Short mmCIF file of C-alpha atoms in Angstrom, two decimals:
data_model
loop_
_atom_site.label_atom_id
_atom_site.label_comp_id
_atom_site.label_asym_id
_atom_site.label_seq_id
_atom_site.Cartn_x
_atom_site.Cartn_y
_atom_site.Cartn_z
CA MET A 1 -76.01 46.91 -29.49
CA ALA A 2 -74.10 43.65 -29.11
CA LEU A 3 -75.47 40.65 -28.32
CA PRO A 4 -75.67 40.59 -24.36
CA LEU A 5 -74.30 37.20 -24.06
CA PRO A 6 -70.51 36.26 -23.53
CA PRO A 7 -68.65 34.71 -26.00
CA GLY A 8 -68.69 30.79 -26.21
CA LEU A 9 -71.46 28.44 -25.20
CA LEU A 10 -73.86 29.02 -22.19
CA PRO A 11 -74.17 25.68 -20.05
CA SER A 12 -77.42 25.08 -21.21
CA GLU A 13 -76.19 24.95 -25.17
CA VAL A 14 -73.37 22.59 -23.98
CA ASN A 15 -75.99 20.42 -22.32
CA PHE A 16 -77.83 20.32 -25.53
CA LEU A 17 -74.80 19.38 -27.44
CA CYS A 18 -74.06 16.50 -24.89
CA GLU A 19 -77.52 14.91 -25.80
CA MET A 20 -76.84 14.10 -28.85
CA GLU A 21 -74.09 11.49 -27.23
CA LEU A 22 -75.03 7.99 -27.61
CA VAL A 23 -75.84 6.08 -24.71
CA THR A 24 -76.76 2.18 -24.01
CA VAL A 25 -79.92 1.65 -23.02
CA VAL A 26 -81.86 -1.69 -21.94
CA PRO A 27 -85.41 -1.03 -23.25
CA ARG A 28 -88.31 -2.52 -21.43
CA GLN A 29 -90.59 -2.40 -24.39
CA ARG A 30 -90.62 -2.52 -28.20
CA LEU A 31 -89.79 0.59 -30.14
CA ASP A 32 -89.61 0.76 -33.96
CA PRO A 33 -86.68 2.81 -35.63
CA ILE A 34 -87.58 6.43 -35.77
CA GLU A 35 -86.60 8.61 -38.63
CA LEU A 36 -84.41 11.45 -37.73
CA LEU A 37 -82.51 13.84 -39.42
CA SER A 38 -79.06 12.19 -38.34
CA GLY A 39 -80.63 8.59 -39.44
CA LYS A 40 -82.76 5.76 -38.35
CA THR A 41 -82.45 4.96 -34.23
CA PRO A 42 -81.89 1.50 -33.59
CA ALA A 43 -85.30 -0.90 -33.26
CA LEU A 44 -85.75 -1.47 -29.78
CA ARG A 45 -86.33 -5.31 -28.94
CA PRO A 46 -86.16 -6.23 -25.24
CA PRO A 47 -83.83 -7.49 -23.62
CA TYR A 48 -81.42 -6.79 -25.93
CA ARG A 49 -79.47 -3.44 -25.58
CA ALA A 50 -78.98 -0.60 -27.85
CA ASP A 51 -77.27 2.71 -28.47
CA ILE A 52 -79.64 5.84 -28.88
CA PRO A 53 -79.03 9.55 -28.38
CA LEU A 54 -79.18 10.37 -24.67
CA TRP A 55 -82.10 12.92 -25.05
CA LEU A 56 -84.19 9.83 -26.29
CA ALA A 57 -82.77 7.58 -23.66
CA LEU A 58 -83.90 10.33 -21.03
CA LEU A 59 -87.47 10.38 -22.64
CA LEU A 60 -88.04 6.50 -22.41
CA LYS A 61 -86.39 6.40 -18.85
CA LYS A 62 -88.50 9.03 -17.53
CA GLN A 63 -91.85 7.20 -19.01
CA ARG A 64 -90.15 4.10 -17.52
CA ARG A 65 -89.69 2.13 -20.89
CA ALA A 66 -85.97 1.72 -20.71
CA ASN A 67 -83.00 1.28 -18.45
CA ILE A 68 -79.91 3.16 -19.18
CA VAL A 69 -76.52 1.42 -18.77
CA PRO A 70 -74.31 3.86 -17.22
CA PRO A 71 -70.78 4.10 -19.26
CA PRO A 72 -68.04 2.24 -17.64
CA TRP A 73 -65.84 5.48 -16.96
CA LEU A 74 -68.82 6.40 -14.50
CA HIS A 75 -68.05 3.42 -12.02
CA PRO A 76 -66.49 4.42 -8.71
CA SER A 77 -63.57 2.36 -9.37
CA SER A 78 -62.78 3.82 -12.61
CA LEU A 79 -63.65 7.21 -11.45
CA GLY A 80 -61.41 6.81 -8.33
CA GLU A 81 -58.60 5.62 -10.45
CA ILE A 82 -58.90 9.04 -12.66
CA VAL A 83 -58.89 10.88 -9.41
CA HIS A 84 -55.72 9.15 -8.27
CA HIS A 85 -54.09 9.78 -11.78
CA GLU A 86 -55.10 13.32 -11.76
CA THR A 87 -53.68 14.10 -8.09
CA HIS A 88 -50.47 11.57 -8.04
CA VAL A 89 -49.50 10.09 -11.20
CA ASP A 90 -49.40 13.08 -13.39
CA PRO A 91 -50.71 16.34 -11.16
CA GLY A 92 -49.63 18.77 -13.94
CA ALA A 93 -51.86 17.52 -16.68
CA PHE A 94 -55.44 16.72 -17.20
CA SER A 95 -56.43 13.23 -17.54
CA ALA A 96 -56.21 11.95 -21.25
CA PRO A 97 -59.52 12.21 -23.26
CA PRO A 98 -60.75 8.38 -24.94
CA PRO A 99 -58.40 7.72 -27.87
CA VAL A 100 -59.93 8.74 -31.08
CA PRO A 101 -60.78 5.81 -33.55
CA SER A 102 -58.05 4.42 -35.29
CA ARG A 103 -57.83 5.73 -38.85
CA ALA A 104 -55.15 3.11 -39.91
CA ASP A 105 -55.78 1.33 -43.54
CA PRO A 106 -55.49 -2.32 -43.07
CA SER A 107 -55.54 -3.03 -46.64
CA ASN A 108 -52.58 -1.08 -46.88
CA PRO A 109 -50.37 -0.63 -44.11
CA GLY A 110 -48.44 2.43 -43.11
CA THR A 111 -51.25 4.74 -44.74
CA ALA A 112 -54.33 6.34 -43.27
CA ARG A 113 -57.94 5.86 -44.99
CA VAL A 114 -59.19 8.28 -47.17
CA PRO A 115 -61.93 9.98 -45.24
CA VAL A 116 -65.29 9.38 -46.96
CA TYR A 117 -68.07 11.35 -46.31
CA GLY A 118 -70.44 10.10 -43.69
CA ASP A 119 -68.33 7.04 -42.87
CA ALA A 120 -69.38 6.29 -39.33
CA ALA A 121 -65.65 5.29 -38.69
CA MET A 122 -64.21 8.61 -39.90
CA THR A 123 -65.89 10.92 -37.11
CA LEU A 124 -63.40 11.77 -34.73
CA SER A 125 -65.11 14.18 -32.50
CA PRO A 126 -67.92 14.59 -29.81
CA PRO A 127 -70.65 13.69 -29.80
CA PHE A 128 -70.32 11.54 -32.60
CA VAL A 129 -67.21 9.12 -31.02
CA PRO A 130 -69.57 6.69 -29.04
CA SER A 131 -67.48 7.79 -25.92
CA ASN A 132 -70.67 7.02 -23.63
CA THR A 133 -72.04 3.93 -24.50
CA SER A 134 -71.23 0.48 -22.45
CA SER A 135 -68.51 -0.37 -24.90
CA ALA A 136 -66.39 2.97 -24.07
CA PRO A 137 -63.35 2.51 -22.58
CA ALA A 138 -62.85 3.02 -18.62
CA ASN A 139 -60.42 5.42 -16.78
CA LEU A 140 -60.60 7.88 -19.34
CA LEU A 141 -63.03 11.06 -19.62
CA PRO A 142 -64.96 12.05 -22.47
CA TYR A 143 -65.47 15.40 -23.54
CA HIS A 144 -68.75 15.50 -22.08
CA TRP A 145 -67.79 13.85 -18.82
CA PHE A 146 -69.35 16.56 -16.38
CA GLU A 147 -72.55 16.92 -18.09
CA MET A 148 -73.04 13.21 -19.00
CA SER A 149 -72.61 12.47 -15.00
CA GLU A 150 -74.84 15.19 -13.74
CA VAL A 151 -77.62 14.31 -16.19
CA LEU A 152 -77.23 10.66 -15.41
CA LEU A 153 -77.27 11.42 -11.63
CA ALA A 154 -79.91 13.56 -11.55
CA HIS A 155 -82.25 11.32 -14.00
CA ALA A 156 -81.18 7.72 -13.71
CA GLY A 157 -79.67 7.66 -10.31
CA ASP A 158 -81.17 4.36 -9.79
CA ASP A 159 -79.37 2.61 -12.58
CA ILE A 160 -76.32 3.61 -11.67
CA PRO A 161 -74.24 1.62 -9.04
CA ALA A 162 -73.27 3.40 -5.94
CA SER A 163 -74.49 6.56 -7.21
CA GLY A 164 -73.47 8.08 -3.87
CA GLU A 165 -70.12 7.51 -4.15
CA VAL A 166 -70.15 8.35 -7.94
CA ARG A 167 -71.62 11.72 -6.88
CA ARG A 168 -68.94 12.38 -4.60
CA LEU A 169 -66.09 11.61 -6.72
CA VAL A 170 -67.41 13.58 -9.65
CA ARG A 171 -67.49 16.65 -7.27
CA ASP A 172 -63.86 15.65 -6.26
CA LEU A 173 -62.85 15.61 -9.80
CA GLN A 174 -64.11 18.85 -10.46
CA GLU A 175 -62.55 20.50 -7.58
CA VAL A 176 -59.45 18.74 -8.67
CA ARG A 177 -59.07 19.88 -12.18
CA ALA A 178 -60.66 23.67 -11.46
CA ALA A 179 -57.65 24.24 -9.58
CA LYS A 180 -55.46 22.60 -12.42
CA MET A 181 -57.35 25.12 -14.25
CA ARG A 182 -56.02 28.03 -11.99
CA GLU A 183 -52.75 26.54 -11.79
CA GLY A 184 -52.49 26.57 -15.47
CA MET A 185 -53.26 30.12 -16.15
CA VAL A 186 -50.64 31.28 -13.22
CA SER A 187 -47.74 29.70 -15.06
CA LEU A 188 -48.71 31.60 -18.01
CA GLY A 189 -46.42 34.43 -16.38
CA SER A 190 -43.16 32.35 -15.59
CA GLY A 191 -42.92 29.34 -17.35
CA GLY A 192 -42.88 29.08 -21.19
CA GLY A 193 -46.49 31.17 -21.44
CA VAL A 194 -48.21 28.14 -22.68
CA THR A 195 -50.76 26.13 -20.87
CA ASN A 196 -52.05 22.92 -21.63
CA LEU A 197 -56.06 22.57 -21.77
CA LYS A 198 -56.11 18.82 -23.48
CA GLY A 199 -58.70 16.57 -21.96
CA VAL A 200 -60.62 19.55 -20.62
CA GLY A 201 -64.28 18.88 -20.77
CA GLY A 202 -66.96 21.10 -22.67
CA MET A 203 -68.98 22.26 -19.25
CA GLU A 204 -65.40 23.21 -17.57
CA LEU A 205 -64.53 25.05 -20.77
CA ALA A 206 -67.77 27.10 -20.88
CA GLU A 207 -67.47 27.91 -17.44
CA GLY A 208 -63.81 28.69 -17.44
CA ARG A 209 -63.94 30.63 -20.97
CA GLY A 210 -64.56 34.22 -19.55
CA PHE A 211 -61.29 33.81 -17.20
CA ILE A 212 -59.22 32.12 -19.40
CA LEU A 213 -59.60 35.05 -22.19
CA GLY A 214 -59.55 37.30 -19.22
CA VAL A 215 -56.24 36.10 -18.11
CA VAL A 216 -54.58 35.65 -21.61
CA ASP A 217 -55.81 38.97 -22.88
CA GLY A 218 -54.29 40.60 -19.98
CA VAL A 219 -50.72 39.07 -20.42
CA ARG A 220 -51.26 40.13 -23.93
CA ARG A 221 -51.76 43.74 -23.40
CA ILE A 222 -48.92 43.84 -20.87
CA GLY A 223 -46.57 42.47 -23.16
CA ALA A 224 -47.68 44.21 -26.02
CA GLY A 225 -45.23 47.02 -26.05
CA ALA A 226 -42.39 44.73 -25.38
CA GLU A 227 -43.41 42.44 -28.19
CA VAL A 228 -43.71 45.30 -30.66
CA SER A 229 -40.09 46.60 -30.08
CA ARG A 230 -38.70 43.03 -30.02
CA ARG A 231 -39.95 42.74 -33.60
CA GLU A 232 -38.44 45.76 -34.71
CA GLU A 233 -35.29 44.74 -33.49
CA GLU A 234 -35.71 41.56 -35.14
CA GLU A 235 -36.51 43.30 -38.31
CA GLU A 236 -33.55 45.46 -37.94
CA GLN A 237 -31.26 42.53 -37.24
CA GLU A 238 -32.39 41.02 -40.40
CA LEU A 239 -31.82 44.10 -42.49
CA HIS A 240 -28.37 44.35 -40.96
CA GLY A 241 -27.92 40.50 -41.60
CA ARG A 242 -28.61 41.19 -45.65
CA ALA A 243 -26.54 44.58 -45.52
CA GLY A 244 -23.54 42.47 -44.20
CA GLY A 245 -23.47 39.65 -46.84
CA GLY A 246 -24.95 36.94 -44.69
CA ARG A 247 -23.53 35.68 -41.47
CA GLY A 248 -22.72 31.70 -40.72
CA ASP A 249 -25.84 29.81 -40.41
CA GLU A 250 -24.69 28.76 -36.72
CA GLU A 251 -24.73 32.13 -35.25
CA GLU A 252 -28.03 33.13 -36.64
CA ASP A 253 -29.33 29.90 -35.05
CA GLU A 254 -28.08 31.17 -31.82
CA GLU A 255 -29.43 34.45 -31.95
CA ASP A 256 -33.07 32.70 -32.65
CA ASP A 257 -32.78 30.89 -29.46
CA ASP A 258 -31.74 34.21 -27.34
CA ASP A 259 -34.61 36.11 -28.57
CA ASP A 260 -36.82 33.06 -27.63
CA GLU A 261 -35.75 33.49 -24.69
CA ASP A 262 -35.87 36.79 -24.54
CA MET A 263 -39.60 36.62 -25.36
CA GLY A 264 -40.31 35.12 -22.22
CA PHE A 265 -44.34 34.88 -22.28
CA MET B 1 -59.46 50.61 -27.34
CA SER B 2 -62.33 52.47 -28.32
CA TYR B 3 -62.71 56.39 -28.32
CA TYR B 4 -65.51 56.08 -25.52
CA ASP B 5 -63.48 53.85 -23.77
CA ILE B 6 -64.31 54.83 -19.99
CA ASP B 7 -61.39 53.06 -18.61
CA ALA B 8 -59.18 54.20 -21.38
CA ILE B 9 -60.24 58.14 -20.50
CA LEU B 10 -59.50 57.44 -16.54
CA THR B 11 -56.29 55.95 -17.34
CA GLU B 12 -55.25 59.08 -19.01
CA ALA B 13 -56.39 61.30 -16.34
CA GLU B 14 -54.01 59.82 -13.99
CA ARG B 15 -51.32 62.29 -12.64
CA VAL B 16 -47.72 61.59 -13.55
CA PRO B 17 -44.96 63.43 -12.25
CA ALA B 18 -43.48 65.99 -14.94
CA THR B 19 -40.29 68.22 -14.43
CA PHE B 20 -40.59 71.32 -16.38
CA ASN B 21 -37.56 72.10 -18.56
CA HIS B 22 -38.61 75.67 -19.28
CA THR B 23 -39.22 78.86 -17.08
CA ILE B 24 -43.10 79.20 -18.29
CA PRO B 25 -44.39 82.67 -17.36
CA LEU B 26 -48.02 82.56 -16.20
CA LEU B 27 -48.25 79.14 -15.16
CA GLY B 28 -47.26 79.66 -11.90
CA TYR B 29 -50.62 78.84 -10.20
CA LEU B 30 -50.14 75.22 -10.82
CA ASP B 31 -46.77 75.42 -8.16
CA ASN B 32 -48.39 78.79 -5.95
CA SER B 33 -45.51 80.82 -7.34
CA PRO B 34 -45.50 83.87 -9.49
CA SER B 35 -44.04 82.20 -12.62
CA LEU B 36 -43.28 78.21 -13.30
CA LYS B 37 -39.62 78.11 -13.06
CA ALA B 38 -37.45 75.51 -15.05
CA GLY B 39 -36.61 72.43 -13.08
CA THR B 40 -40.02 72.33 -11.26
CA THR B 41 -42.05 69.16 -10.72
CA VAL B 42 -45.67 69.28 -11.14
CA PRO B 43 -48.09 66.20 -11.35
CA LEU B 44 -50.15 66.41 -14.74
CA PRO B 45 -52.59 63.92 -16.20
CA LEU B 46 -51.20 61.31 -18.45
CA TRP B 47 -52.80 62.74 -21.66
CA LEU B 48 -51.13 66.57 -21.03
CA ALA B 49 -47.63 65.31 -19.33
CA GLU B 50 -47.23 62.92 -22.87
CA MET B 51 -48.24 65.60 -25.24
CA LEU B 52 -46.04 68.38 -23.31
CA ALA B 53 -43.14 65.29 -22.97
CA LEU B 54 -43.31 64.64 -26.76
CA ALA B 55 -43.22 67.66 -28.36
CA SER B 56 -40.37 69.79 -29.13
CA ALA B 57 -39.89 73.58 -27.93
CA GLY B 58 -36.60 74.76 -29.24
CA PRO B 59 -33.38 75.07 -27.10
CA SER B 60 -33.97 75.01 -22.97
CA GLN B 61 -32.05 77.30 -20.74
CA GLN B 62 -30.18 74.64 -18.93
CA HIS B 63 -28.86 72.75 -22.25
CA SER B 64 -28.97 75.61 -24.41
CA GLN B 65 -27.51 73.47 -27.10
CA GLU B 66 -30.13 70.57 -27.76
CA SER B 67 -33.74 71.31 -28.39
CA THR B 68 -35.65 69.77 -25.49
CA SER B 69 -39.26 69.08 -24.83
CA PHE B 70 -41.29 71.48 -22.35
CA THR B 71 -40.98 68.56 -19.90
CA SER B 72 -39.36 65.45 -19.11
CA LEU B 73 -41.56 62.56 -17.51
CA THR B 74 -40.79 59.91 -14.51
CA LEU B 75 -42.63 57.13 -13.24
CA PRO B 76 -45.62 57.63 -11.09
CA SER B 77 -45.54 56.62 -7.27
CA SER B 78 -47.86 53.76 -7.98
CA LEU B 79 -45.11 52.35 -10.23
CA SER B 80 -41.99 53.33 -8.61
CA THR B 81 -39.09 50.89 -7.33
CA SER B 82 -40.75 50.58 -3.81
CA VAL B 83 -44.15 49.09 -5.30
CA SER B 84 -42.17 46.69 -8.19
CA GLN B 85 -39.87 45.39 -5.14
CA ALA B 86 -43.12 44.80 -2.88
CA LEU B 87 -45.01 43.20 -5.86
CA LYS B 88 -41.83 41.15 -6.56
CA ALA B 89 -41.88 40.00 -3.05
CA ASP B 90 -45.48 39.06 -2.59
CA PRO B 91 -47.96 40.30 -5.24
CA ARG B 92 -50.71 39.13 -3.21
CA ALA B 93 -49.93 41.46 -0.26
CA VAL B 94 -49.89 44.69 -2.23
CA ALA B 95 -53.74 46.16 -2.21
CA LEU B 96 -53.19 47.57 -6.09
CA ARG B 97 -56.23 49.60 -6.01
CA ASP B 98 -54.58 51.83 -3.21
CA GLN B 99 -51.67 52.53 -5.57
CA SER B 100 -54.01 53.14 -8.81
CA ALA B 101 -57.66 52.09 -9.76
CA HIS B 102 -56.21 51.51 -13.34
CA PHE B 103 -52.64 50.03 -12.28
CA TYR B 104 -52.06 47.91 -15.31
CA ALA B 105 -53.39 50.12 -17.92
CA LEU B 106 -51.30 52.73 -16.35
CA GLY B 107 -48.65 50.36 -16.46
CA VAL B 108 -48.78 49.52 -19.89
CA ARG B 109 -49.15 53.23 -20.89
CA MET B 110 -45.80 53.84 -19.10
CA LEU B 111 -44.23 50.93 -20.45
CA ASP B 112 -44.79 52.48 -24.30
CA LEU B 113 -43.01 55.75 -23.03
CA PHE B 114 -39.88 53.91 -21.00
CA GLU B 115 -37.56 51.21 -21.44
CA GLU B 116 -38.21 49.05 -18.71
CA PRO B 117 -38.35 45.43 -19.58
CA GLU B 118 -38.21 44.67 -15.85
CA LEU B 119 -41.19 46.70 -14.64
CA GLY B 120 -43.07 44.80 -17.49
CA ASP B 121 -41.86 41.11 -16.09
CA VAL B 122 -42.94 42.21 -12.81
CA LEU B 123 -46.57 43.18 -14.24
CA ARG B 124 -46.90 40.08 -16.14
CA ARG B 125 -46.15 38.08 -13.20
CA THR B 126 -48.08 39.89 -10.61
CA PHE B 127 -51.06 39.62 -13.35
CA VAL B 128 -51.12 36.14 -13.47
CA THR B 129 -50.40 35.37 -9.66
CA ARG B 130 -53.04 37.53 -8.71
CA ALA B 131 -55.68 36.35 -11.27
CA GLY B 132 -55.23 32.91 -10.14
CA ASP B 133 -56.67 34.00 -6.59
CA VAL B 134 -58.95 36.01 -7.79
CA VAL B 135 -60.72 33.44 -9.79
CA MET B 136 -60.26 31.36 -6.54
CA HIS B 137 -62.56 33.79 -4.88
CA ALA B 138 -64.77 34.23 -7.78
CA ARG B 139 -65.45 30.50 -8.07
CA LYS B 140 -66.33 30.49 -4.18
CA ALA B 141 -68.40 34.02 -3.77
CA GLY B 142 -72.05 33.40 -3.72
CA SER B 143 -71.97 29.65 -3.28
CA GLY B 144 -73.41 30.77 0.40
CA THR B 145 -71.69 28.60 2.38
CA ASP B 146 -69.97 30.06 5.39
CA ASP B 147 -70.64 33.81 5.31
CA ALA B 148 -71.97 36.46 2.87
CA LEU B 149 -69.22 36.53 0.06
CA GLY B 150 -68.08 33.21 1.37
CA VAL B 151 -63.95 34.41 1.35
CA GLY B 152 -63.36 35.24 4.82
CA ALA B 153 -61.89 38.20 6.51
CA GLN B 154 -58.52 37.84 4.37
CA GLY B 155 -60.14 37.14 0.93
CA GLU B 156 -62.56 40.33 1.67
CA GLU B 157 -59.26 42.47 2.20
CA PHE B 158 -57.74 41.06 -1.21
CA LEU B 159 -60.90 41.83 -3.00
CA ARG B 160 -61.07 45.26 -1.83
CA GLY B 161 -57.67 45.72 -3.07
CA LEU B 162 -58.38 44.71 -6.82
CA GLU B 163 -58.12 47.02 -9.54
CA GLU B 164 -60.49 47.47 -12.80
CA TRP B 165 -58.80 44.83 -14.84
CA GLU B 166 -58.66 42.51 -12.09
CA ARG B 167 -62.59 43.47 -11.03
CA GLN B 168 -63.52 42.77 -14.65
CA LEU B 169 -61.70 39.18 -14.54
CA PHE B 170 -63.49 38.86 -11.20
CA ARG B 171 -66.71 39.39 -12.89
CA ARG B 172 -66.21 37.21 -15.92
CA ALA B 173 -64.92 34.13 -13.88
CA HIS B 174 -68.15 34.71 -11.43
CA ASP B 175 -70.34 34.53 -14.38
CA GLY B 176 -68.84 31.72 -15.65
CA ALA B 177 -69.33 29.65 -12.24
CA LYS B 178 -72.53 31.16 -11.64
CA GLY B 179 -74.13 29.96 -15.10
CA ARG B 180 -72.83 26.38 -14.50
CA ARG B 181 -74.17 26.48 -10.88
CA GLU B 182 -77.36 27.59 -12.11
CA TRP B 183 -77.64 24.77 -14.71
CA MET B 184 -76.46 22.14 -12.08
CA ASP B 185 -79.55 23.03 -9.85
CA GLY B 186 -81.81 23.10 -12.80
CA VAL B 187 -80.63 19.73 -14.33
CA LYS B 188 -83.31 17.74 -11.99
CA ASN B 189 -86.46 19.38 -13.79
#
């Protein structure tokens, strides 16, 4: 009997991953470093800010021992900017994720640094990129934007400036992006058969995974027969090409182009 | 496709029109006549019609030279030109379930048997266009704002016309949206 769970992560599991993200807090009490598997948390010394994992920040916030500093992108002006970008500037794509840390090697221009295991600068993906701390860039949505904003609005609403407006903008953004994801699926049938999911957040993927896979699988099944006959044709042509002692390169290139268009999905 | 896949079995039970190339005695009850004459068209389930169309039965009476199969197949009415024209005009307006409960699955089987690249194009475009609407309704359904389903009269009409693949898609999309909504409701605790 198969596991009665759909493929992919459940929303609660995405939320769990999101709780590993670092957030900036302003502590109200001192707290010594805690030894964790991922290393030591920084010592909390009021009034100095520190970056700690979200789950710990939420715990301290509930105990009124710290205030959470919302990340810069969770500000009404930043969110308004992103909504404007998504609806007017670039309505075809999702807003870009924050840039990955530079991998350039300053001592040897033109080359990348050699990755060293455990090097903090070499962690390139969430939740290890500090994209939710107070030093994160504004106007760029990190991977866990939806979970982070929901959790912060629910538990630390009093720390977020203009939380009512932020809540409204997050809802707007969610609707805009869900509509975009649907349009992306529809374009699978007509355009080049590709859709761009760059910049889509974790929770959006968890929600949309079922139907995205369903649509892609349906398109694949409908096109399977045509694909098989196309491949056979290609193989036959290749055989003929070899038997005929090869043709001009230009001619072959042209044929390749035609085939690509014929594929149509 | 699994042997026990109920959808595959039901797809194979769909009727397709098959024209007999031979006069066959004692099979007349299929057509209410003493014996089944060559040239009669009888709707047969796909699994049977396919076998008869692919198997060779020796020289036929009509074309005595070449050896032909028992039957020759034509496209079922659910995949006829009029349906594909209507789908080309507006994929959303056609109630696919009235044509066939396994419309796409049947279409894929027929595409294997017939060389119809245009029909494949129409099927693909129909599927993705309708999928967009299916997902939109699935997201809205159950959020409990205006009416019971939350889709309105026109949406209800559309959802009633969904065939099996689309119903599955609706369920998956709805499960995703439901999971996210439940998580959002529980985030405060």
